[in-house]
Amino acid sequence: MKLRFLSALAGGALLLVTGACQSTDSAKNDDAPVVSAADQRFNTFKEAFIERLWRLNPDWAAYQGYHKYDAALVINDSAWRAGARAQYARELDRLGGFAPDSLSANNQTDHRMLADFLRGAEWNLDSLRAWEWDPSSYNLGDPIGMLLNGRHAPLNKRLSSLSDKLSKASAYYEAATRNLRHPSVEHAKLAILQNEGTLALLPQVLDSVKKSTLTEFQQERLRQQVETTRAVIGGYVASLKTTLGNKADPQAHPYRLGSALYARKFHHDLASAYSPEQLYDRAVAHKEELLTDMAKISTELWPKYCPNEPKPADRQQLIRRVIDKLTLNHTTPDSFVVAVRQQIPRLVQFVNDKNLLTQDPSKPLVVRETPLYMRGGGAGASVSAPGPYDKDADTYYNVSPITKADYSPEAAESYLREYNRYTLQILNIHEAIPGHYTQLVYANRSPSLVKAIFGNGSMVEGWAVYTERMMLENGYGATAAGRSPELWLLYYKWNLRTTLNTILDISVHTKNMSEKDALALLMNDGFQERSEAQGKWRRVQLSQVQLCSYFDGYAQIMELRDELKTAQGKAFDLRTFHEQFLSYGSAPVRYIRELMLAHTAPAVARREK
Ligand code: ZN
Ligand code: ZN
């Protein structure tokens, strides 16, 4: 199967690059010892920019590990919004004072990413206006949880920040109530659920107060603040329940964004080379290619797995029957974490043997059981990377053990079948090596606070999705007899999921797709279990665009690789491609592409009609 994205370049002009530059020398790179005056000036600006940003958004700062403004709480009223608007406009003016051409490659992409962020932030405030229709944007749960469980400061200090925050809880929820007009029913339900979760957190505050060594006066003040906060959140939840109840407000804001707003959000959030329509068409074509290939493999495997049964004539049934046999090959609850731990060194070895990219042996990935306070989010595996303000901390690959306490025997079996022996390998490639973890190690080499904070979702997810395919293309999982059809079939199913995420998101938000059609798409075309499909339906109602990032980044990276292969011919080297691609940090693929093409053939790039 080959992806063909021939007419993808935005603007219609086709940039042809001939005569690849072969020396590996001169990537304009940021460990260069000499920093130009323009770069110095820009670096100073970036630092001040981020400090001003954190003062405006203290919760976001804390989430990134910057705790200077922990005691502040933003009251989202018209005065705050006017101030934010003015600050963003001033920052755009300041950015305009830098000529991007005078900056290093790292700073050029930072410059563009900051401008993108500011325009997106203005658009969010003035056009998307979620503060008017999304009640779940008001919730004190995260800031309270972070101050309770954070390890960044001693308990007394965290509690006194919490006290300052809670002193504004009434004003916070009053502003919320004033802002909301005919909120979205789906987001109101989420807001009720999440704010009830915050109510359940309040007794823990009282426990912590007891454990602290605050003065009696301070303790009493906190107890009263917790009481007030409980009443205020209770009132907010009750008003959401009564105004919305079971029958929807006829004027309620729709959860579907509609084509016009969706296209703008897509642009601001992804900075993609594609429009939603272009990405949709690619996803639909890719889905058909995947199903065609899956049918071919299923036909090949049928005699091996279903020797005495008649082969179904229906394509989807055929594929499903074979997948159902393959997923029986799974590990046991007790050895799940061990199975993951054993795979990591094999992935490292394979990447080295095949010369796919250079790895840093001084930074081995530590596999651990997911700490208790992080469990329950549903994700069985994730990478815990240190934040931008805590770079020296370890990076962990968290794998949740399958315990009797968390899983009934049926649930454990279902989970193990989902992460069967084949799919588990794809998951490890995606999350760890050479997926998210490897990308992160590269990103940290040319450190940019801007990219750590505003990292492009399509680039980050697209890289992880790209590596799944790239590893298999290079023979991962193959035996002496050739490629493993089993691994490829389950890889295709996995890749189909990201492809359908894109089709689903665009269809629901711009094409009015019904719940019934959405579930049919995921379950029939995508071979998903009903519970997974229903979870995805909830997610697509509550978020917009993010579900496209995986396929969007993957498609752009595959296209860039094809483009460079064509341009460089025999000189194309996969390892060089990977290392150069990763060297720019988590910038949008579109920006990386421009830098790579400029570097590939600085003198001979020419534009053609
Ligand atoms: Zn089983
Ligand atoms: Zn991912």
Short mmCIF file of C-alpha atoms and ligand atoms in Angstrom, two decimals, residues 328 330 413 417, ligand 1:
data_model
loop_
_atom_site.label_atom_id
_atom_site.label_comp_id
_atom_site.label_asym_id
_atom_site.label_seq_id
_atom_site.Cartn_x
_atom_site.Cartn_y
_atom_site.Cartn_z
CA LEU A 328 -6.59 -14.68 21.35
CA HIS A 330 -2.23 -12.49 24.43
CA GLU A 413 -9.68 -10.80 29.21
CA ARG A 417 -7.33 -9.18 23.82
ZN ZN B 1 -7.95 -15.06 26.29
#
